[in-house]
Coordinates of C-alpha atoms and ligand atoms in Angstrom, one line a residue:
M1 CA -0.1 -0.1 0.1
N2 CA 1.5 3.2 -0.9
E3 CA 1.5 6.4 1.2
L4 CA -1.3 8.2 -1.0
T5 CA -3.6 5.1 -0.6
S6 CA -3.2 4.8 3.1
A7 CA -3.6 8.6 3.6
R8 CA -6.9 8.2 1.6
E9 CA -8.1 5.3 3.8
R10 CA -7.1 7.4 6.8
E11 CA -9.0 10.5 5.8
A12 CA -12.3 9.1 4.6
P13 CA -14.0 8.4 7.9
S14 CA -12.7 11.5 9.8
A15 CA -14.7 12.8 12.7
R16 CA -17.1 15.4 12.6
A17 CA -16.8 18.6 14.5
H18 CA -19.3 21.4 14.8
I19 CA -18.9 25.3 14.4
G20 CA -19.2 26.7 17.7
G21 CA -21.5 29.2 19.3
G22 CA -24.6 31.1 18.1
L23 CA -27.8 30.6 16.6
R24 CA -26.3 29.2 13.3
A25 CA -24.5 26.4 15.4
G26 CA -28.1 25.5 16.9
L27 CA -29.6 25.5 13.5
R28 CA -26.6 23.2 12.2
L29 CA -27.1 20.9 15.1
L30 CA -30.9 20.8 14.4
L31 CA -30.3 20.2 10.8
D32 CA -27.8 17.4 11.6
V33 CA -30.4 15.5 13.7
A34 CA -32.8 15.8 11.0
L35 CA -30.8 15.3 7.9
P36 CA -27.8 13.2 7.3
P37 CA -24.5 15.1 6.9
L38 CA -23.8 15.8 3.2
C39 CA -20.6 15.6 1.1
P40 CA -19.4 19.3 1.0
S41 CA -18.5 18.7 -2.9
C42 CA -21.3 16.8 -4.4
R43 CA -23.9 17.2 -1.7
E44 CA -24.7 13.7 -1.5
P45 CA -25.6 12.1 2.0
L46 CA -22.5 10.8 3.9
G47 CA -22.9 7.4 5.3
G48 CA -21.2 8.4 8.5
G49 CA -18.6 10.7 9.8
A50 CA -17.7 13.9 7.8
G51 CA -15.2 15.0 5.1
L52 CA -15.7 14.1 1.7
C53 CA -17.7 11.0 0.1
A54 CA -15.7 8.2 -1.0
A55 CA -16.3 9.1 -4.6
C56 CA -15.2 12.7 -4.3
W57 CA -12.3 11.6 -2.2
S58 CA -11.1 9.3 -5.0
K59 CA -11.3 12.2 -7.4
L60 CA -9.4 14.7 -5.4
S61 CA -6.1 15.6 -6.9
L62 CA -3.5 15.6 -4.2
I63 CA -0.2 17.4 -5.4
E64 CA 2.5 15.0 -5.1
P65 CA 6.4 15.0 -6.2
P66 CA 7.6 15.5 -8.8
Y67 CA 7.3 19.2 -8.7
C68 CA 9.1 22.6 -9.0
A69 CA 11.4 22.9 -6.0
R70 CA 10.3 26.5 -5.8
L71 CA 6.8 27.0 -6.7
G72 CA 5.5 23.3 -6.1
I73 CA 3.9 23.2 -9.4
P74 CA 3.6 19.5 -10.5
F75 CA 5.8 18.3 -13.3
T76 CA 4.6 15.5 -15.8
Y77 CA 7.7 13.3 -15.3
D78 CA 10.6 13.3 -12.6
P79 CA 13.4 15.5 -13.9
G80 CA 15.6 14.8 -10.7
P81 CA 15.8 17.0 -7.5
G82 CA 15.9 20.5 -7.4
L83 CA 14.6 21.3 -10.9
L84 CA 12.7 24.5 -11.4
S85 CA 9.7 25.3 -13.5
M86 CA 9.8 27.8 -16.2
E87 CA 7.6 30.2 -14.1
A88 CA 10.0 29.9 -11.1
I89 CA 12.9 31.1 -13.5
A90 CA 11.1 33.6 -15.6
N91 CA 9.1 35.3 -12.6
P92 CA 10.9 34.2 -9.2
P93 CA 8.7 35.1 -6.1
S94 CA 9.9 37.1 -3.3
Y95 CA 9.1 34.0 -1.1
D96 CA 11.4 30.9 -1.1
R97 CA 9.2 28.0 -1.7
A98 CA 5.3 27.3 -2.0
R99 CA 3.4 23.9 -1.7
A100 CA -0.1 23.0 -2.1
A101 CA -2.2 20.2 -0.9
V102 CA -4.3 19.7 -4.0
R103 CA -5.1 21.0 -7.5
Y104 CA -7.7 23.5 -7.6
D105 CA -10.2 21.6 -9.7
D106 CA -13.9 21.2 -9.4
I107 CA -13.8 19.0 -6.3
A108 CA -11.4 21.4 -4.4
R109 CA -13.4 24.5 -5.7
A110 CA -16.5 23.1 -4.2
L111 CA -14.8 22.2 -0.9
V112 CA -13.2 25.5 -0.5
H113 CA -16.5 27.3 -1.4
R114 CA -18.4 25.4 1.3
F115 CA -15.6 26.0 3.7
K116 CA -15.5 29.8 3.0
Y117 CA -19.2 30.7 2.2
G118 CA -21.1 28.1 3.7
D119 CA -20.0 28.3 7.4
R120 CA -18.3 24.9 7.2
L121 CA -15.5 25.7 9.6
D122 CA -15.5 22.0 10.5
L123 CA -13.8 21.3 7.3
A124 CA -10.5 23.2 8.7
P125 CA -8.9 20.3 10.5
M126 CA -9.3 17.9 7.6
M127 CA -8.1 20.4 5.0
G128 CA -5.3 21.6 7.6
R129 CA -4.1 18.0 7.9
W130 CA -3.9 17.4 4.2
M131 CA -1.9 20.8 4.1
A132 CA 0.4 19.8 7.0
R133 CA 1.4 16.7 5.0
A134 CA 2.0 18.6 1.7
G135 CA 4.0 21.2 3.4
R136 CA 6.2 18.8 5.7
E137 CA 9.6 20.2 4.6
L138 CA 8.4 23.9 5.1
L139 CA 6.9 23.2 8.5
E140 CA 10.1 21.8 9.8
G141 CA 12.0 24.5 11.6
A142 CA 9.4 27.2 10.9
D143 CA 9.0 29.6 13.9
A144 CA 5.3 30.6 13.1
L145 CA 2.3 30.3 10.7
I146 CA 1.0 33.7 9.1
P147 CA -2.5 33.3 7.9
V148 CA -3.2 35.9 5.0
P149 CA -5.2 38.5 6.7
L150 CA -8.6 39.8 5.7
H151 CA -9.7 43.3 5.7
W152 CA -11.6 44.1 8.8
R153 CA -14.7 44.8 6.7
R154 CA -14.5 41.5 4.9
L155 CA -13.8 39.6 8.2
W156 CA -16.9 41.2 9.8
A157 CA -19.2 40.2 6.8
R158 CA -17.6 36.5 6.8
R159 CA -17.2 36.3 10.5
F160 CA -14.0 34.1 10.2
N161 CA -10.7 34.3 8.4
Q162 CA -10.6 31.1 6.4
S163 CA -6.6 31.2 6.2
A164 CA -6.5 31.7 10.0
A165 CA -8.8 28.4 10.4
L166 CA -6.5 26.3 8.2
A167 CA -3.4 27.7 10.1
G168 CA -4.9 26.7 13.3
G169 CA -5.4 23.1 11.8
I170 CA -1.9 22.9 10.6
S171 CA -0.6 24.2 13.9
M172 CA -2.4 21.7 15.9
L173 CA -0.5 18.9 13.9
A174 CA 2.8 20.4 12.8
G175 CA 3.7 22.5 15.9
P176 CA 4.5 26.1 14.8
P177 CA 2.3 28.6 16.5
V178 CA 0.0 30.9 14.4
L179 CA 0.9 34.5 14.7
H180 CA -2.5 36.4 14.5
G181 CA -2.7 40.1 13.7
A182 CA 1.1 40.6 13.0
V183 CA 0.4 41.3 9.4
Q184 CA -2.6 43.6 8.6
R185 CA -4.6 44.2 5.5
V186 CA -4.4 47.9 5.5
R187 CA -6.3 48.5 2.2
A188 CA -9.7 46.9 1.3
T189 CA -9.2 45.3 -2.0
P190 CA -11.8 44.1 -4.7
Q191 CA -12.1 40.4 -5.0
Q192 CA -9.3 39.0 -7.2
V193 CA -11.8 36.8 -9.2
G194 CA -12.0 37.7 -12.8
L195 CA -8.8 39.9 -12.8
S196 CA -5.8 39.4 -15.0
K197 CA -2.6 38.3 -13.6
S198 CA -1.2 42.0 -13.7
E199 CA -4.4 43.4 -12.5
R200 CA -4.4 40.9 -9.6
A201 CA -0.6 42.2 -8.6
E202 CA -1.7 45.6 -8.9
N203 CA -4.8 45.0 -6.8
V204 CA -3.1 43.9 -3.7
Q205 CA 0.0 46.1 -4.0
G206 CA 0.5 47.7 -0.7
A207 CA -2.4 45.9 0.7
F208 CA -0.5 44.2 3.5
K209 CA 1.7 45.7 6.4
V210 CA 3.4 44.3 9.5
D211 CA 2.2 46.2 12.7
P212 CA 5.4 48.1 13.7
A213 CA 4.7 47.0 17.4
R214 CA 4.8 43.4 16.1
K215 CA 8.1 43.6 14.3
A216 CA 10.3 41.9 16.8
E217 CA 8.0 38.7 16.3
I218 CA 8.8 38.9 12.6
A219 CA 12.4 40.0 12.4
G220 CA 14.7 37.2 11.6
K221 CA 12.1 34.5 11.8
R222 CA 11.2 31.7 9.6
L223 CA 7.8 32.1 8.5
V224 CA 5.1 30.1 6.6
V225 CA 2.3 32.2 5.0
V226 CA -1.0 30.3 4.9
D227 CA -3.8 30.8 2.5
D228 CA -6.7 28.8 1.1
V229 CA -6.1 29.2 -2.7
L230 CA -3.1 30.3 -4.8
T231 CA -4.2 31.4 -8.1
S232 CA -1.7 34.1 -9.7
G233 CA 0.2 34.1 -6.6
A234 CA -0.3 37.8 -6.3
T235 CA -1.9 37.9 -2.8
T236 CA 0.7 35.7 -1.1
E237 CA 3.4 37.6 -2.8
A238 CA 2.3 40.7 -1.5
C239 CA 2.0 39.3 2.0
A240 CA 5.3 37.8 1.8
R241 CA 6.9 41.1 0.6
A242 CA 5.5 42.8 3.5
L243 CA 6.9 40.3 5.9
L244 CA 10.4 40.5 4.2
R245 CA 10.3 44.3 4.3
A246 CA 9.8 43.9 8.1
G247 CA 12.7 41.8 8.4
A248 CA 11.6 38.2 8.2
G249 CA 14.4 35.9 7.7
H250 CA 12.8 33.4 5.4
V251 CA 9.2 33.1 4.0
D252 CA 7.5 30.1 2.5
V253 CA 3.9 29.7 1.4
L254 CA 1.4 26.7 2.1
V255 CA -1.9 26.7 0.5
F256 CA -4.8 24.2 0.3
A257 CA -5.3 24.5 -3.4
R258 CA -3.5 25.9 -6.3
V259 CA -4.3 26.5 -10.0
V260 CA -2.2 24.2 -12.1
A261 CA -2.3 24.6 -15.9
P262 CA -2.9 21.2 -17.7
V263 CA 0.8 20.4 -18.9
R264 CA 3.9 21.4 -17.0
T265 CA 7.3 20.3 -18.1
P266 CA 10.4 21.2 -16.3
I267 CA 13.1 23.1 -18.4
Ligands
LIG301 ZN1 -19.1 13.7 -2.7

């Protein structure tokens, strides 16, 4: 049995956790009693437990080596250790390495959507577990996890920061503490959806700032920026730049899902 198979078998029957507090939690509980829990991706009833149904789980596209040593973009064949993708050479990011648990395909999109907009905070430990596995080498020796912050207005509307919830799940398994509030989103930016790569970069330019009072917690530290989805990389890049400007010693990026073009070959 390979590692992937055993990981799938371990994850499928994961325990269900409830969102805490408030009227919505009460309603969720009532609904759970009245209705069987549904797969967050296909909405089919789950036989028991939570997480994905067996069919969606088997279709989920985990990102495994071989991949670009820098960006974690999967390769179609193994070119040997340390090889970089064309993207990493042509347009190197300011952070050191990026890793993602899964490809951002239909299953991952549905999962992220339920998690983020459907109040499914209970999915965070499962998603965090996959991220901890994908980011093992980044998390070894990391001093802290930095969730990509939301602007306070969006946080107020959404009621939770999905990146902070994922970072919490990773921290419980892998150890590094989550540094909340050290980086702030000082500018409210429109959603990145529908923007081109250059528009995305422009949109988040100057959006993040390290709280001057928290600089000592950043300076010289090995940090891992945590986010839910990496599309163009503009958001994580802007966040990493803010950390490096504040004196961070080393910055890596760990996301749940990343957009991957169909064919990637190393050069
Ligand atoms: Zn399903």
